[in-house]
Coordinates of C-alpha atoms in Angstrom, one line a residue:
M24 CA 51.3 30.2 52.1
I25 CA 47.8 28.7 51.5
N26 CA 44.9 29.8 53.8
I27 CA 42.9 26.5 54.4
K28 CA 40.3 28.1 56.0
K29 CA 39.8 31.4 53.7
I30 CA 39.8 28.4 51.0
M31 CA 37.0 26.6 52.9
K32 CA 34.9 29.7 53.3
L33 CA 35.0 30.2 49.6
I34 CA 33.9 26.9 48.8
P35 CA 30.0 27.7 49.1
L36 CA 30.3 30.8 47.0
L37 CA 31.9 28.7 44.4
V38 CA 29.2 26.2 44.6
M39 CA 26.9 28.8 44.1
G40 CA 28.7 30.2 40.9
I41 CA 28.6 26.8 39.4
V42 CA 25.0 26.7 40.4
V43 CA 24.4 30.1 37.9
L44 CA 26.5 29.2 35.4
N45 CA 25.0 26.0 34.6
S46 CA 21.6 27.1 35.1
C47 CA 21.1 24.4 37.6
E48 CA 22.0 21.7 35.0
G49 CA 25.1 20.5 36.7
E50 CA 24.9 17.4 38.6
L51 CA 24.6 19.3 42.2
D52 CA 23.8 16.2 44.2
D53 CA 26.9 14.6 43.0
L54 CA 28.9 17.8 44.1
G55 CA 26.9 18.2 47.4
S56 CA 27.7 14.8 48.4
Q57 CA 31.5 15.0 47.9
L58 CA 31.7 18.4 50.1
V59 CA 32.1 17.9 53.8
D60 CA 30.2 19.3 56.5
G61 CA 33.0 22.0 57.0
S62 CA 32.9 23.3 53.6
G63 CA 29.2 24.8 54.5
A64 CA 27.5 23.0 51.7
Y65 CA 24.7 20.0 52.4
S66 CA 22.8 18.1 50.2
K67 CA 19.5 16.6 51.6
I68 CA 16.7 14.3 50.3
Y69 CA 13.0 14.5 51.4
A70 CA 9.8 12.4 51.0
L71 CA 7.0 14.4 49.1
T72 CA 3.3 13.8 48.8
A73 CA 2.6 12.4 45.3
Y74 CA -1.0 11.8 44.1
N75 CA -2.7 10.7 40.9
V76 CA -4.5 13.8 39.1
N77 CA -7.8 12.8 37.0
N78 CA -7.9 14.7 34.0
G79 CA -11.0 13.2 32.9
D80 CA -9.4 12.4 29.2
V81 CA -10.0 15.7 28.0
Q82 CA -8.7 19.1 27.5
K83 CA -10.3 21.9 25.8
V84 CA -7.9 23.2 23.0
V85 CA -8.5 25.9 20.1
T86 CA -7.7 23.1 17.3
S87 CA -5.9 25.8 15.3
Q88 CA -3.2 24.9 17.5
Y89 CA -2.9 21.5 16.7
D90 CA 0.3 21.2 14.7
S91 CA 0.1 17.4 14.8
V92 CA -2.7 14.7 15.1
R93 CA -2.7 11.0 15.7
I94 CA -4.0 8.0 13.7
G95 CA -4.0 4.3 15.0
A96 CA -5.1 2.1 18.0
L97 CA -3.1 0.8 20.8
R98 CA -3.8 -1.9 23.7
E99 CA -1.2 -2.5 26.5
D100 CA -1.6 -4.1 30.2
V101 CA -1.2 -1.1 32.6
F102 CA -3.2 1.6 30.8
G103 CA -5.3 -0.4 28.8
G104 CA -7.0 0.1 25.1
Q105 CA -6.4 3.6 23.3
K106 CA -8.2 4.2 19.8
V107 CA -7.6 7.4 18.1
S108 CA -9.5 9.0 14.9
Y109 CA -8.0 12.1 12.9
I110 CA -11.3 14.3 12.1
T111 CA -11.2 17.6 10.0
Q112 CA -13.3 19.6 8.1
L113 CA -12.6 20.4 4.5
R114 CA -13.1 23.3 1.9
L115 CA -13.3 23.6 -1.9
N116 CA -10.3 25.5 -3.7
T117 CA -12.9 27.5 -5.4
Y118 CA -16.3 28.3 -4.3
D119 CA -19.2 28.6 -6.5
P120 CA -17.1 26.2 -9.0
D121 CA -17.8 25.6 -12.7
F122 CA -17.2 21.9 -13.6
G123 CA -17.8 22.3 -17.3
K124 CA -20.8 20.4 -19.1
N125 CA -21.2 16.8 -18.1
P126 CA -18.6 16.1 -15.5
V127 CA -18.0 12.8 -14.5
I128 CA -15.7 11.9 -12.1
D129 CA -13.1 9.2 -12.8
S130 CA -11.3 9.1 -8.9
V131 CA -11.3 10.5 -5.9
V132 CA -7.7 10.4 -4.0
L133 CA -7.2 11.2 -0.6
T134 CA -3.2 11.9 0.1
L135 CA -2.1 11.5 3.6
K136 CA 1.2 12.4 4.8
P137 CA 2.5 10.9 8.0
R138 CA 5.6 11.3 9.6
Y139 CA 8.3 8.7 8.9
E140 CA 11.8 7.4 9.3
T141 CA 14.5 8.9 7.0
A142 CA 17.6 7.2 8.3
T143 CA 19.3 5.6 5.0
D144 CA 19.1 2.0 6.8
S145 CA 15.2 1.9 7.4
L146 CA 14.2 2.8 3.6
T147 CA 14.1 0.7 0.7
T148 CA 14.5 1.3 -2.9
T149 CA 12.8 -0.7 -5.9
T150 CA 13.6 0.1 -9.5
N151 CA 11.3 -0.8 -12.6
E152 CA 13.3 -0.4 -15.6
D153 CA 10.9 -1.6 -18.0
Y154 CA 7.9 0.5 -16.8
I155 CA 5.3 1.6 -19.2
Y156 CA 3.9 5.1 -18.4
P157 CA 0.4 4.7 -19.2
D158 CA -0.7 8.4 -20.2
G159 CA 0.6 7.9 -23.9
Q160 CA 2.2 4.4 -23.6
V161 CA 5.7 6.2 -22.5
A162 CA 8.6 3.7 -22.2
A163 CA 10.3 4.7 -18.5
K164 CA 12.0 4.2 -15.4
K165 CA 10.2 4.0 -12.1
V166 CA 11.6 4.4 -9.1
V167 CA 9.8 3.8 -5.5
T168 CA 11.3 4.4 -1.9
T169 CA 9.6 3.1 0.7
Y170 CA 9.9 4.8 4.8
P171 CA 8.3 3.0 7.6
V172 CA 6.3 5.2 9.7
R173 CA 7.2 7.1 12.9
K174 CA 5.0 4.6 15.4
Y175 CA 4.6 4.6 19.2
G176 CA 3.3 1.3 20.0
K177 CA 3.6 -2.2 19.0
Y178 CA 5.8 -3.0 15.6
K179 CA 4.8 -6.2 15.6
I180 CA 1.9 -8.5 16.9
N181 CA 2.3 -12.2 17.6
G182 CA 5.7 -11.8 15.3
E183 CA 3.9 -10.4 12.2
K184 CA 3.9 -6.8 11.0
T185 CA 0.8 -5.1 12.4
P186 CA -1.9 -4.9 10.2
F187 CA -4.3 -1.9 9.8
T188 CA -7.0 -0.8 7.8
I189 CA -7.7 2.9 7.2
K190 CA -11.1 3.7 7.2
V191 CA -12.6 6.9 6.0
H192 CA -16.4 8.0 6.9
E193 CA -18.4 11.2 6.8
V194 CA -18.8 13.2 9.5
A195 CA -22.7 14.0 10.4
D196 CA -21.9 16.7 13.4
F197 CA -21.1 20.4 12.6
L198 CA -17.4 21.1 13.7
G199 CA -17.6 25.0 14.4
G200 CA -14.7 27.1 13.5
A201 CA -11.2 27.0 13.4
S202 CA -10.7 29.2 16.5
D203 CA -13.5 27.7 18.4
S204 CA -12.4 25.6 21.4
I205 CA -13.3 22.2 21.3
L206 CA -13.2 19.0 23.6
T207 CA -10.8 16.3 23.2
N208 CA -12.8 13.5 23.9
K209 CA -16.0 15.1 22.5
A210 CA -18.0 12.2 20.5
F211 CA -18.8 13.4 16.6
A212 CA -21.7 11.1 15.1
L213 CA -20.7 9.5 11.8
S214 CA -22.9 8.7 8.7
S215 CA -21.9 6.5 5.5
E216 CA -18.1 4.9 4.8
I217 CA -16.5 6.7 1.8
G218 CA -13.3 4.7 1.8
S219 CA -11.0 1.9 3.1
K220 CA -7.7 0.8 2.2
S221 CA -5.1 -1.6 4.2
F222 CA -2.1 -0.2 5.5
N223 CA 1.2 -1.5 6.2
G224 CA 2.7 1.4 8.4
T225 CA 5.1 2.6 5.4
V226 CA 4.8 5.5 2.9
N227 CA 6.4 6.1 -0.5
S228 CA 7.9 8.3 -3.1
V229 CA 7.5 7.7 -6.7
V230 CA 9.8 9.4 -9.7
I231 CA 8.8 8.2 -13.3
T232 CA 11.4 9.2 -15.9
K233 CA 11.5 9.0 -19.7
D234 CA 13.8 6.5 -20.9
S235 CA 14.5 8.5 -24.1
D236 CA 15.5 11.9 -22.7
A237 CA 15.5 11.3 -18.7
S238 CA 12.5 13.8 -18.3
E239 CA 10.3 13.5 -15.4
L240 CA 6.7 12.4 -15.9
L241 CA 6.0 12.4 -12.4
N242 CA 7.5 13.3 -9.3
R243 CA 5.3 12.4 -6.0
A244 CA 6.1 13.3 -2.9
V245 CA 6.3 10.9 0.0
S246 CA 2.9 10.2 1.2
F247 CA 0.2 7.5 1.5
R248 CA -2.6 7.4 -1.1
M249 CA -5.9 5.8 -0.9
E250 CA -9.2 5.8 -3.3
L251 CA -12.4 7.5 -2.0
K252 CA -15.8 6.5 -3.4
K253 CA -16.2 8.4 -6.2
E254 CA -20.0 8.0 -6.5
F255 CA -20.1 9.5 -3.1
F256 CA -18.3 12.6 -4.2
Q257 CA -20.3 12.6 -7.7
D258 CA -23.5 13.5 -6.0
K259 CA -22.0 15.2 -3.0
I260 CA -20.0 17.5 -5.1
I261 CA -20.3 17.6 -8.9
A262 CA -23.8 17.0 -9.1
K263 CA -24.5 20.0 -6.8
Q264 CA -22.8 22.5 -9.1
G265 CA -24.7 26.2 -9.1
N266 CA -26.3 25.0 -5.6
Q267 CA -26.2 27.3 -2.7
V268 CA -24.3 24.7 -0.5
L269 CA -21.1 25.1 -2.9
K270 CA -21.3 29.0 -3.0
D271 CA -19.1 29.8 -0.1
A272 CA -17.2 28.4 2.9
A273 CA -20.2 28.9 5.6
S274 CA -22.5 27.1 3.6
F275 CA -20.1 24.3 2.7
I276 CA -18.8 23.4 5.9
R277 CA -22.6 23.2 7.4
Y278 CA -23.5 21.1 4.3
F279 CA -20.2 18.5 4.0
R280 CA -19.3 18.7 7.8
G281 CA -15.8 16.7 7.6
I282 CA -14.6 13.4 7.3
S283 CA -13.2 10.7 10.1
I284 CA -9.8 8.8 9.4
S285 CA -9.4 6.1 11.9
V286 CA -8.7 2.3 12.0
E287 CA -10.1 -0.7 12.0
Q288 CA -8.3 -2.5 14.3
N289 CA -8.1 -2.1 18.2
D290 CA -4.3 -2.8 18.8
G291 CA -0.9 -1.8 17.2
Y292 CA 0.4 1.4 17.3
L293 CA -0.4 5.3 17.0
F294 CA 1.4 7.3 13.7
S295 CA 1.4 10.9 13.4
M296 CA 0.9 13.7 10.7
A297 CA 0.7 17.8 10.3
P298 CA -2.8 18.1 9.6
N299 CA -2.3 20.7 7.1
D300 CA -0.1 17.9 4.9
A301 CA -3.4 16.1 3.8
G302 CA -5.5 16.7 0.9
I303 CA -8.3 15.4 -1.6
T304 CA -7.8 15.3 -4.9
I305 CA -10.9 14.9 -7.7
Y306 CA -10.3 13.6 -10.8
Y307 CA -13.0 14.1 -13.5
K308 CA -13.9 14.6 -17.2
N309 CA -16.3 17.1 -18.9
D310 CA -17.2 17.6 -22.2
V311 CA -15.4 20.2 -24.5
T312 CA -17.0 21.1 -27.8
A313 CA -14.5 22.2 -30.5
T314 CA -15.3 25.0 -33.4
D315 CA -16.2 22.1 -35.7
G316 CA -18.6 20.7 -33.3
T317 CA -16.8 17.7 -31.8
V318 CA -17.4 17.1 -28.2
T319 CA -14.3 15.4 -26.3
K320 CA -14.0 14.2 -22.8
T321 CA -11.3 16.4 -21.1
K322 CA -9.3 15.8 -18.0
Q323 CA -9.8 18.1 -15.3
E324 CA -9.1 17.9 -11.6
T325 CA -10.2 20.1 -8.5
T326 CA -9.1 19.8 -4.8
L327 CA -10.9 19.7 -1.2
N328 CA -8.5 21.6 1.2
L329 CA -8.1 19.9 4.6
G330 CA -5.2 22.7 5.6
A331 CA -5.1 25.5 8.3
S332 CA -8.5 27.1 7.9
N333 CA -10.5 23.8 8.9
V334 CA -11.4 22.3 12.7
H335 CA -9.2 19.4 12.9
L336 CA -8.4 17.3 16.0
S337 CA -7.6 13.5 17.2
Q338 CA -10.6 12.2 18.7
V339 CA -9.5 9.9 21.3
V340 CA -11.6 6.6 22.9
Y341 CA -10.1 4.7 25.7
D342 CA -11.1 1.4 27.1
R343 CA -9.6 1.1 30.4
V344 CA -12.0 -1.0 32.7
G345 CA -9.9 -3.7 35.1
T346 CA -6.6 -2.0 34.6
P347 CA -4.2 -0.8 37.4
Y348 CA -4.6 2.6 35.7
Y349 CA -8.1 2.5 35.9
N350 CA -8.2 1.4 39.2
A351 CA -6.0 4.0 40.7
I352 CA -7.5 7.0 38.8
N353 CA -11.2 6.7 39.3
P354 CA -10.8 7.4 42.9
A355 CA -8.1 10.0 42.1
V356 CA -8.8 13.7 42.5
K357 CA -10.2 15.3 39.6
Y358 CA -8.0 18.5 38.3
E359 CA -11.1 20.6 37.7
D360 CA -11.8 20.3 41.4
L361 CA -8.0 21.1 42.6
K362 CA -7.9 24.1 40.1
K363 CA -10.8 25.5 42.5
N364 CA -9.3 24.3 45.4
P365 CA -5.5 24.1 45.2
G366 CA -5.1 23.2 49.0
L367 CA -8.1 20.3 48.5
A368 CA -6.9 17.1 50.7
V369 CA -5.4 14.4 48.8
N370 CA -4.8 10.9 49.2
P371 CA -1.0 10.0 48.6
A372 CA -0.6 7.0 46.1
D373 CA 2.5 4.7 46.2
K374 CA 2.0 4.2 42.3
L375 CA 1.7 7.1 39.7
Y376 CA 0.2 7.4 36.1
L377 CA 1.1 10.0 33.5
Q378 CA -0.7 9.9 30.3
G379 CA -0.6 12.3 27.4
M380 CA -4.0 12.9 25.1
G381 CA -6.1 14.0 28.2
G382 CA -5.0 11.0 30.5
S383 CA -3.7 11.5 33.8
G384 CA -1.5 13.7 35.7
I385 CA 0.2 13.7 39.0
G386 CA 0.3 16.2 42.1
I387 CA 3.3 16.8 43.8
R388 CA 3.0 18.4 47.4
I389 CA 5.7 19.7 49.9
P390 CA 4.8 18.3 53.4
Q391 CA 4.2 21.2 55.7
S392 CA 6.6 19.6 58.3
T393 CA 9.6 19.9 55.8
I394 CA 8.7 23.1 54.9
D395 CA 8.9 24.5 58.8
S396 CA 12.0 22.3 59.0
L397 CA 13.8 24.5 56.0
K398 CA 12.4 27.9 57.4
Q399 CA 13.6 27.0 60.9
K400 CA 17.0 26.1 59.3
F401 CA 17.0 29.3 57.0
Q402 CA 16.1 31.3 60.4
N403 CA 18.5 29.9 62.9
D404 CA 21.3 28.4 60.5
K405 CA 21.1 31.3 57.7
I406 CA 20.9 28.4 55.2
A407 CA 20.8 29.5 51.1
I408 CA 19.0 27.1 48.8
V409 CA 21.4 26.5 45.7
S410 CA 19.5 23.6 43.9
A411 CA 16.3 22.2 44.4
K412 CA 14.9 19.3 42.4
I413 CA 11.6 16.9 42.5
R414 CA 13.1 13.4 41.3
L415 CA 10.6 11.0 39.6
Y416 CA 11.8 7.4 39.2
N417 CA 10.1 4.7 36.4
N418 CA 8.1 2.3 38.3
A419 CA 9.9 -0.8 37.0
D420 CA 7.6 -3.2 38.7
E421 CA 5.0 -1.8 36.4
W422 CA 6.6 -0.2 33.6
N423 CA 9.1 -2.3 31.9
N424 CA 8.9 -2.8 28.3
K425 CA 9.8 -1.5 24.9
F426 CA 7.8 1.8 24.7
R427 CA 9.2 4.8 24.4
K428 CA 9.4 6.9 27.7
P429 CA 8.3 10.3 27.5
S430 CA 11.0 12.7 27.2
S431 CA 9.7 16.2 28.6
L432 CA 6.8 17.0 30.9
L433 CA 4.7 20.0 31.8
V434 CA 4.8 21.4 35.0
Q435 CA 2.6 24.1 36.8
E436 CA 2.1 25.4 40.3
M437 CA -1.6 25.0 41.3
I438 CA -2.9 28.6 42.0
K439 CA -6.4 29.0 41.5
D440 CA -7.6 30.3 38.5
T441 CA -4.0 31.0 37.2
V442 CA -2.0 29.2 34.8
R443 CA 1.6 30.3 34.1
F444 CA 5.2 28.7 34.1
L445 CA 7.1 28.2 37.1
P446 CA 9.5 31.0 38.6
D447 CA 12.3 29.0 37.6
M448 CA 11.3 29.1 33.9
T449 CA 10.9 32.8 33.8
S450 CA 13.7 33.6 35.7
L451 CA 16.2 31.3 34.3
A452 CA 14.9 31.4 30.6
S453 CA 17.3 33.8 29.3
A454 CA 20.3 31.5 30.7
G455 CA 19.0 28.3 28.3
Y456 CA 17.4 26.8 31.6
S457 CA 15.7 23.2 31.1
L458 CA 12.9 22.7 33.7
I459 CA 13.5 18.8 33.1
K460 CA 16.4 16.6 33.1
T461 CA 16.1 12.9 32.3
A462 CA 18.5 10.0 32.8
D463 CA 18.5 6.2 31.4
L464 CA 14.9 6.6 29.4
S465 CA 16.0 3.4 27.8
T466 CA 16.2 1.2 30.6
K467 CA 13.7 0.5 33.5
D468 CA 15.9 2.5 36.0
A469 CA 14.7 5.9 34.2
Y470 CA 14.1 8.9 36.2
Y471 CA 13.0 12.5 35.9
D472 CA 14.5 15.6 37.7
V473 CA 12.2 18.6 37.8
G474 CA 13.8 21.8 38.5
V475 CA 12.1 23.5 41.5
T476 CA 14.8 25.9 43.0
A477 CA 13.4 29.1 42.5
S478 CA 9.9 28.2 43.8
L479 CA 11.4 26.6 46.9
K480 CA 13.4 29.5 47.3
D481 CA 10.3 31.8 47.2
I482 CA 8.8 29.5 49.9
V483 CA 11.6 29.1 52.3
E484 CA 13.6 32.2 52.1
K485 CA 10.8 35.0 51.2
N486 CA 7.9 33.0 53.1
K487 CA 5.7 32.8 50.1
N488 CA 2.9 30.7 50.1
A489 CA 3.5 26.8 48.7
H490 CA 1.7 25.6 46.1
D491 CA 1.4 22.0 44.6
F492 CA 3.0 21.2 41.3
V493 CA 1.2 19.4 38.8
I494 CA 2.7 17.4 36.5
N495 CA 1.5 16.2 33.0
V496 CA 3.4 14.4 29.9
G497 CA 4.4 16.8 27.2
S498 CA 6.0 19.7 25.5
Y499 CA 5.9 23.2 25.3
L500 CA 5.1 24.8 21.9
S501 CA 7.4 27.6 20.9
D502 CA 7.2 30.3 18.4
A503 CA 8.9 29.1 15.1
S504 CA 10.6 32.1 14.3
T505 CA 12.0 33.1 17.9
G506 CA 11.9 30.0 19.6
T507 CA 9.9 31.9 22.4
L508 CA 7.4 29.4 24.5
L509 CA 4.1 30.5 23.8
G510 CA 2.8 30.0 27.3
Q511 CA 1.9 27.5 29.8
A512 CA -1.3 26.3 28.1
Y513 CA 0.2 25.8 24.7
N514 CA 1.7 22.3 24.5
D515 CA 1.3 19.2 22.9
R516 CA -0.6 17.4 25.4
P517 CA -3.7 16.8 23.1
Y518 CA -1.8 15.0 20.7
N519 CA 1.1 13.7 22.9
P520 CA 0.8 9.6 22.9
F521 CA 3.6 9.1 25.6
R522 CA 2.8 7.2 28.8
I523 CA 4.5 6.1 32.0
A524 CA 4.2 4.4 35.6
L525 CA 6.2 6.1 38.2
K526 CA 6.9 5.5 41.8
G527 CA 4.9 7.3 44.2
T528 CA 4.9 8.0 47.8
D529 CA 6.3 5.7 50.8
I530 CA 3.4 6.7 53.8
N531 CA 5.8 6.1 56.3
S532 CA 8.7 8.6 55.2
M533 CA 6.6 11.5 54.5
G534 CA 8.0 14.9 56.0
H535 CA 11.1 13.1 56.7
A536 CA 14.8 12.9 55.1
I537 CA 15.2 9.7 53.2
S538 CA 18.1 7.8 51.9
P539 CA 19.9 8.4 48.8
D540 CA 18.7 4.7 47.4
S541 CA 15.0 5.6 48.0
K542 CA 12.8 5.5 44.4
N543 CA 10.1 7.2 45.8
V544 CA 9.3 10.5 44.7
Q545 CA 11.6 12.9 46.5
L546 CA 12.8 16.4 47.0
R547 CA 16.4 16.7 46.3
I548 CA 18.2 19.9 48.3
I549 CA 21.8 21.5 48.0
Y550 CA 22.0 24.3 50.4
T551 CA 24.9 26.2 52.2
K552 CA 25.0 28.1 55.2
K553 CA 25.9 31.8 55.1

């Protein structure tokens, strides 16, 4: 005969087994709510203290860590305006170059490779069967494939495709070395404009083949190309042949300090690219004398390297005055103050704001009364916490739009002079643990679950000190070959464009258990009794 009492005693152990096997990924709240009290498994929801954290629109980052940069502009009602420029150094491909006799530039081309959509239904192909290749007047076929760039922001304004004008300026300030730390909101002085071109939000590849034998005359990878002022480069580079400023990298980056790539407009979208994919090619001719004394102009080219050895970053400028974000963040606690004094008194906020690229984060504090209550249950009822998560709901009253919501978050415990992963990440990483779970991101009812099981067990069951959790928009960076996370400080916040408004604290419910229907920031726990 089946012994019901024994089965009921085993249920808590089964619950804990499910937790381990699923690395806290299962819908444990649903499971817990289905278990009756007699099973020894319980679920509870507590209100939390949530507050905004002012990051000062700044991060101190090593520029060589950038694997992406943003360009563009965006304005919306909650967070205000944002304008992003790409600033980079450049270097000669060869130092102390010999450009030959009487070198004269034909053209200078900047090539950018923004990230683009690859789905077949998003691209268009145009074929010209009667194309004449200009170098030699060769009969050929030209095939141009066009792709839309990946955008964060507005695809259209007033029903029309968002127009941009790409501007390139010379940078007047020395940018330093690629291993130096730099502030993401640092302002750099610009000098002359050296290029301008309309950008319709697309990039293309070009393949040209001969009609006679179908051999390739040109195969250009997907990119955006724009001409720069050749007179500038004639004076800046070619005319300095033999000069000390071209003899080594250290001299060159202090002479030609860099370029800024920006958009003229103040609203539209942000697009991204890998900084090492950009480049400048100088096409020129020089005099070549034959043995019979005949002088001919010969085509030559040289490149300026914009790759990994250079400083490169997204420079971000905000315009937020009068927005809900501005009014909430200016009185908010500053991250630097919180780092010095993690127990700093804070003002709970009923509206929370998260924004990448130096924008604000949020702080979460478990009320002392909740900690005391759980510790009492641990002492008196011998409870064991098997799942704990912070749930954050989208504030649909403010953030109900078509902007993509962030799919990942960065979380740290606010411990003085310490930057590290949560215990949950370090203890469960080998089991494929995911710190953040998301739901319904394409709807106004989106929410995020942040796993804090190990952290809460340390507080309640091991009597360790409680620390606030600080949460920011972003994703952690990992080693390209091993997949191992590089560390808490290695993340994409400097160029992450996402933002979201969340429900905050209900002041009247702090420190108490709350209804499952509540959308305010909350701590969801499942525990068993031993």
